[in-house]
Short mmCIF file of C-alpha atoms in Angstrom, two decimals:
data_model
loop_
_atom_site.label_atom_id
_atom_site.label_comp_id
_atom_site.label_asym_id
_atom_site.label_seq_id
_atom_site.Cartn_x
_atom_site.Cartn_y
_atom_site.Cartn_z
CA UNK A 456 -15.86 -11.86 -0.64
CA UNK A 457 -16.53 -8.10 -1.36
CA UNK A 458 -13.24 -7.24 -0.71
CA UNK A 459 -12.66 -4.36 1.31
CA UNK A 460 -14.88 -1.89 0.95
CA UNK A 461 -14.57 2.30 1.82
CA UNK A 462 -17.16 5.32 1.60
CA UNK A 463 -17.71 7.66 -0.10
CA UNK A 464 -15.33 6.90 -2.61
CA UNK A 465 -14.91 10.87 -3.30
CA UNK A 466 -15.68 13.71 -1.00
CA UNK A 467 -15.25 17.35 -1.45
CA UNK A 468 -15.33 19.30 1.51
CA UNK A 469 -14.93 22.85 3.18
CA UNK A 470 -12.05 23.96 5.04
CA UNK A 471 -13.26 23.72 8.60
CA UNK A 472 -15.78 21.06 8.41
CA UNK A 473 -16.00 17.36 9.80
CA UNK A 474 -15.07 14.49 7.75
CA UNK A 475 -15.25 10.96 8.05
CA UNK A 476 -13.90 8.15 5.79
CA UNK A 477 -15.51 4.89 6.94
CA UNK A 478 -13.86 1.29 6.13
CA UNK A 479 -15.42 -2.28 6.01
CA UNK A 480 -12.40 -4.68 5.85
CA UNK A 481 -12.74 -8.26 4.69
CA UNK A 482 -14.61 -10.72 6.81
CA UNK A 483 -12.39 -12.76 9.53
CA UNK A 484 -9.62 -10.21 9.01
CA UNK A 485 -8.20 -8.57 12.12
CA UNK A 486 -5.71 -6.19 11.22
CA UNK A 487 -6.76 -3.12 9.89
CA UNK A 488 -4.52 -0.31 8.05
CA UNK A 489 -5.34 2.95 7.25
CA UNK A 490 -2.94 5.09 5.07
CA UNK A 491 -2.79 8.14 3.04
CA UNK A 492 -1.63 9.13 -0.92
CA UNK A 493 -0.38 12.30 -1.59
CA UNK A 494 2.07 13.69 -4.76
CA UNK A 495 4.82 14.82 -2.35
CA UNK A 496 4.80 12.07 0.30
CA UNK A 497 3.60 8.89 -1.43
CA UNK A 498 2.01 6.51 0.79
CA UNK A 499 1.93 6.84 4.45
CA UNK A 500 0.59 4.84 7.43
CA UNK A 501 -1.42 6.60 9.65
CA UNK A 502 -2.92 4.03 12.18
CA UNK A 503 -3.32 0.42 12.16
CA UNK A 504 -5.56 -1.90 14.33
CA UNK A 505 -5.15 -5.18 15.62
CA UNK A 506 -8.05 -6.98 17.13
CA UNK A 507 -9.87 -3.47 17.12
CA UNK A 508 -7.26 -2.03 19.11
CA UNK A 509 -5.17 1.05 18.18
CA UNK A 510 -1.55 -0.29 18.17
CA UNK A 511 0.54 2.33 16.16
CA UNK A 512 -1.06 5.83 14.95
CA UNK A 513 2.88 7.33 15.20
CA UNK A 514 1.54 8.55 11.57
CA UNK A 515 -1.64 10.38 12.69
CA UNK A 516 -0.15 13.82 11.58
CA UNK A 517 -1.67 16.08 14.15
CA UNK A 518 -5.29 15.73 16.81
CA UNK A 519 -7.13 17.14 13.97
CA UNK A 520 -7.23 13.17 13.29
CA UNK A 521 -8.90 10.49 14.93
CA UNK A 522 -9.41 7.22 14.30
CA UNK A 523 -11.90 4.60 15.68
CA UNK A 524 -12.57 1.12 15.39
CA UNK A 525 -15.75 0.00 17.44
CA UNK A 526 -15.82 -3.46 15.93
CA UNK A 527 -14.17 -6.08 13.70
CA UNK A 528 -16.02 -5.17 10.84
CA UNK A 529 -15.94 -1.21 10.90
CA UNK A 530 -13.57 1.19 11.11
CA UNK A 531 -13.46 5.18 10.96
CA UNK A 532 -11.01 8.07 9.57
CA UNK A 533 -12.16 11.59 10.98
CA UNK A 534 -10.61 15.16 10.28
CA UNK A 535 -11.88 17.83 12.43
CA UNK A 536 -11.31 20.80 11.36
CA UNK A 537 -10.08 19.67 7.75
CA UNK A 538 -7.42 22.12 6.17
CA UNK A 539 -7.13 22.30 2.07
CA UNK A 540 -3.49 20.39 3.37
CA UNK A 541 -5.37 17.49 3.97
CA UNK A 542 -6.78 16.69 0.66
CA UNK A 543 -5.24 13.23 -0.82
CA UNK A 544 -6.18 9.57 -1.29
CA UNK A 545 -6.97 7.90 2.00
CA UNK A 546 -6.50 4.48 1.75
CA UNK A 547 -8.19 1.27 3.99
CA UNK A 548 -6.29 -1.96 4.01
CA UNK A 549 -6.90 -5.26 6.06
CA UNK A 550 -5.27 -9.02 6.52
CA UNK A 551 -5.28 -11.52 8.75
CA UNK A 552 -3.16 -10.14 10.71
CA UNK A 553 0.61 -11.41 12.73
CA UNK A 554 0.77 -14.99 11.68
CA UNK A 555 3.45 -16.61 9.86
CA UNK A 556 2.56 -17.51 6.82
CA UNK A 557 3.08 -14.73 4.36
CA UNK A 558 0.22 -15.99 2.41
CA UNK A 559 -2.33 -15.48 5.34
CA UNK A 560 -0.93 -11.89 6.01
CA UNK A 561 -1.10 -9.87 2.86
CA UNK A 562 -3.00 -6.81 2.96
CA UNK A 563 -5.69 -6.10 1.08
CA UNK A 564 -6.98 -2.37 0.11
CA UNK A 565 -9.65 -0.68 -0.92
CA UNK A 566 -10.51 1.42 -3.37
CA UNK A 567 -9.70 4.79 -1.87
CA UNK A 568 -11.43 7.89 -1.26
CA UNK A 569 -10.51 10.97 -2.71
CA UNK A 570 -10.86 13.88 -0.12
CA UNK A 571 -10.61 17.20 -1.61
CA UNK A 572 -10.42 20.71 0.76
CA UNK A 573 -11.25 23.79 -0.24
CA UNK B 1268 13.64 2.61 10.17
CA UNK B 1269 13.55 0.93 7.26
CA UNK B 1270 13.22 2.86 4.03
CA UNK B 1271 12.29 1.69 0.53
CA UNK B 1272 13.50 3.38 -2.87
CA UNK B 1273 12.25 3.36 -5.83
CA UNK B 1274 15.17 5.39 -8.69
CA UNK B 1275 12.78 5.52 -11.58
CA UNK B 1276 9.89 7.88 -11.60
CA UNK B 1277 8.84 6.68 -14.99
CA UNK B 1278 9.40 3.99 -17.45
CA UNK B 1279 8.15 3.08 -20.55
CA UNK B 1280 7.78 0.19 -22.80
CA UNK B 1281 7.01 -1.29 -25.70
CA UNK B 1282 3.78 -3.81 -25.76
CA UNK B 1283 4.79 -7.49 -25.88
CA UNK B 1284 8.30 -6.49 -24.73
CA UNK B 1285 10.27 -6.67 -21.27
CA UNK B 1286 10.59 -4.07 -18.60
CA UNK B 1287 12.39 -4.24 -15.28
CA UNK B 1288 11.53 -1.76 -12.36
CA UNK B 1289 13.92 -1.16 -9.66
CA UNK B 1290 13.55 -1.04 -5.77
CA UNK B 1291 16.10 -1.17 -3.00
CA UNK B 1292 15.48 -1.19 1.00
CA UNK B 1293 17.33 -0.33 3.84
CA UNK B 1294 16.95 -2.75 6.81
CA UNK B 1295 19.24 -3.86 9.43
CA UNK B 1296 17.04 -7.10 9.61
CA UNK B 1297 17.38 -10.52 8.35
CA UNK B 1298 14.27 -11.78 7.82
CA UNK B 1299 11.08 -9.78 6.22
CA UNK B 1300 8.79 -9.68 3.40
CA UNK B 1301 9.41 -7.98 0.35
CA UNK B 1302 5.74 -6.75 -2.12
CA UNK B 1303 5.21 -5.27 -5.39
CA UNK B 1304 1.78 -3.30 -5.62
CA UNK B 1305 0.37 -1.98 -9.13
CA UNK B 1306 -2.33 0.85 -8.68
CA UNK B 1307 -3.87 1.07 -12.39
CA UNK B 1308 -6.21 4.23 -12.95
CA UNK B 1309 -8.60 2.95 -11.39
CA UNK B 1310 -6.49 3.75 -7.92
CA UNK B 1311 -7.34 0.06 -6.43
CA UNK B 1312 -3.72 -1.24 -4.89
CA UNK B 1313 -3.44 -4.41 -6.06
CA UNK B 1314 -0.95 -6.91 -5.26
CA UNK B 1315 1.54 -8.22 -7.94
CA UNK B 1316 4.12 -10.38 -6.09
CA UNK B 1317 5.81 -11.11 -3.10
CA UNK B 1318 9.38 -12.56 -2.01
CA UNK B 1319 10.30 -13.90 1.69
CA UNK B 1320 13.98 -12.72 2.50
CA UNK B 1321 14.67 -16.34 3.97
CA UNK B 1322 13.68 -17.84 0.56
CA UNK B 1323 16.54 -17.67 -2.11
CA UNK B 1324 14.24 -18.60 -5.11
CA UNK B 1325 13.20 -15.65 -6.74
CA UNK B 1326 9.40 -15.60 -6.86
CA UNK B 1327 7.40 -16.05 -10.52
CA UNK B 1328 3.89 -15.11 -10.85
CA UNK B 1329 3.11 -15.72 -14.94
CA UNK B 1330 4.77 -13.22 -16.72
CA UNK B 1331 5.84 -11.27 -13.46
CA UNK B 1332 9.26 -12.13 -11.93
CA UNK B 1333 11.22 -10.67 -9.15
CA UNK B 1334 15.15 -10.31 -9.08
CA UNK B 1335 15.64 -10.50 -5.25
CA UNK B 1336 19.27 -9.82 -4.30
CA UNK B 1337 19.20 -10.14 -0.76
CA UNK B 1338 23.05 -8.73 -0.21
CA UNK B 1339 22.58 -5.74 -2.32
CA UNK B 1340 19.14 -5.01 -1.10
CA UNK B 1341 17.95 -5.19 -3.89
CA UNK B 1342 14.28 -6.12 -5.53
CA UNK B 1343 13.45 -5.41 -8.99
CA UNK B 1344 10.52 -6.48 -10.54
CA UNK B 1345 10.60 -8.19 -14.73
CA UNK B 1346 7.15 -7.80 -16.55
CA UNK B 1347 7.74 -9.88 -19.37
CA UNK B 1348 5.40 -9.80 -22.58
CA UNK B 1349 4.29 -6.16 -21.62
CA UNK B 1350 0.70 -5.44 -22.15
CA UNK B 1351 -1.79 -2.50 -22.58
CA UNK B 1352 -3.14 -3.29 -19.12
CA UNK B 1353 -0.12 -3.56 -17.58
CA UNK B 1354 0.27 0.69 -17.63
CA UNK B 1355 0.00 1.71 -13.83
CA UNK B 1356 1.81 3.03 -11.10
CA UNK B 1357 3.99 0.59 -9.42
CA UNK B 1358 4.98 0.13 -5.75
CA UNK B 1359 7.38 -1.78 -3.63
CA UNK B 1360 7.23 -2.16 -0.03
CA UNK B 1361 8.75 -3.59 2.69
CA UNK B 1362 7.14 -5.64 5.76
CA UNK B 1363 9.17 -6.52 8.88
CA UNK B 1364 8.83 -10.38 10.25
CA UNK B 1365 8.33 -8.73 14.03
CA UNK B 1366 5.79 -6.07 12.64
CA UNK B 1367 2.44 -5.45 10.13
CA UNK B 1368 3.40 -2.56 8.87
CA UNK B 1369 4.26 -1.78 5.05
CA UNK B 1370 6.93 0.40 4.36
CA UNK B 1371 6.15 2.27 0.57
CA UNK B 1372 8.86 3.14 -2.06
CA UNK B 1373 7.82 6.71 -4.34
CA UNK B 1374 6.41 4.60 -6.75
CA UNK B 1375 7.08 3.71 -10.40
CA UNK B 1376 5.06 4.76 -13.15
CA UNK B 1377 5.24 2.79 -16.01
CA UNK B 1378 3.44 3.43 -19.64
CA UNK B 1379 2.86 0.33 -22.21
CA UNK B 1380 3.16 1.49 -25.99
CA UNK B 1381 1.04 -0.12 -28.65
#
């Protein structure tokens, strides 16, 4: 397996514009995670899917993001308008979702991408 | 909410030797799910080890070891026989039985010496 796999893995961007971070979790996974790296909060969820549906975005820091999952293989991060504040590591993770054997519900991440505001 | 600390910003060791990182948790829960994460340069998270609260065995992955102190809240992680490759940023988080989500310490960042 490919792992999970994000795009583009860097993107520089201007204050104001659209951006969207796009995830491909692993095959037969149905839990997906997105979260964000930054130097003065460390790693935070923002949103996480189960069975393609939303079920906490509590971390979605303001409407400006948006998050979409249209299918079990493909998932979306969008900033509209993007502020310079928003530049960090945006990270995609996936497992198999709420079953109980730890071993079946580790999550797995990918690479990152590296959004930069200016 | 549960909350996960990591007290050392940095560590360093010597190559071939032994280094311990430290993590303790907050949690009003019994059972959960206890992770160490290493994100090398390359920025991929990559998992390291894991611990179930319920087990009292502390979990062994070849030269990586947890210290799992379930009273103390407590979860350190031993990297025994330290190498080159082992230099990263290390992470422990904390997953609820009743939920998905992983709970992040600050991180850890540790630097092998030749």
């Amino acid at each position: 397996d490919a792992g999970v796999i994000q795009s583009p893995r860097h993107e520089v961007t201007e204050m104001g514009q659209e951006v969207t971070l796009r995830c491909k979790p692993i095959s037969g996974h149905n839990s997906l995670f997105w979260y964000r790296q930054t130097m003065m909060r460390g790693l935070e969820l923002l949103i996480y899917f189960n069975n393609n549906v939303p079920i906490d975005d509590s971390g979605m820091p303001e409407d400006r993001f948006s998050a979409k999952m249209p299918n079990a293989s493909f998932s979306t991060l969008k900033i509209q308008p993007s502020e310079p504040r928003d530049s960090a590591v945006y990270f995609c993770a996936s497992s198999l979702g709420l079953v109980s054997v730890i071993a079946k519900n580790i999550q797995y991440f990918g690479a990152g991408t590296r959004l930069s505001v200016l | 909410a549960q909350t996960v600390t990591q007290s050392q910003p940095e560590m360093s060791v010597q190559e071939a030797e032994t280094v311990t990182l430290s993590c303790t948790y907050d949690t009003s829960e019994s059972d959960y799910y206890l992770f160490w994460y290493k994100q090398p340069p390359s920025r991929q998270m990559i998992l390291v080890i894991r611990q179930e609260a319920y087990k009292q065995q502390n979990a062994t992955e070849n030269r990586f070891s947890v210290n799992f102190q379930k009273a103390a809240k407590s979860f350190s992680l031993k990297i025994s026989d330290s190498q080159l490759g082992d230099a990263a940023m290390y992470f422990c988080a904390y997953r609820s039985n009743a939920g998905n989500m992983l709970t992040f310490g600050g991180g850890t960042r540790l630097m092998v010496k030749p």
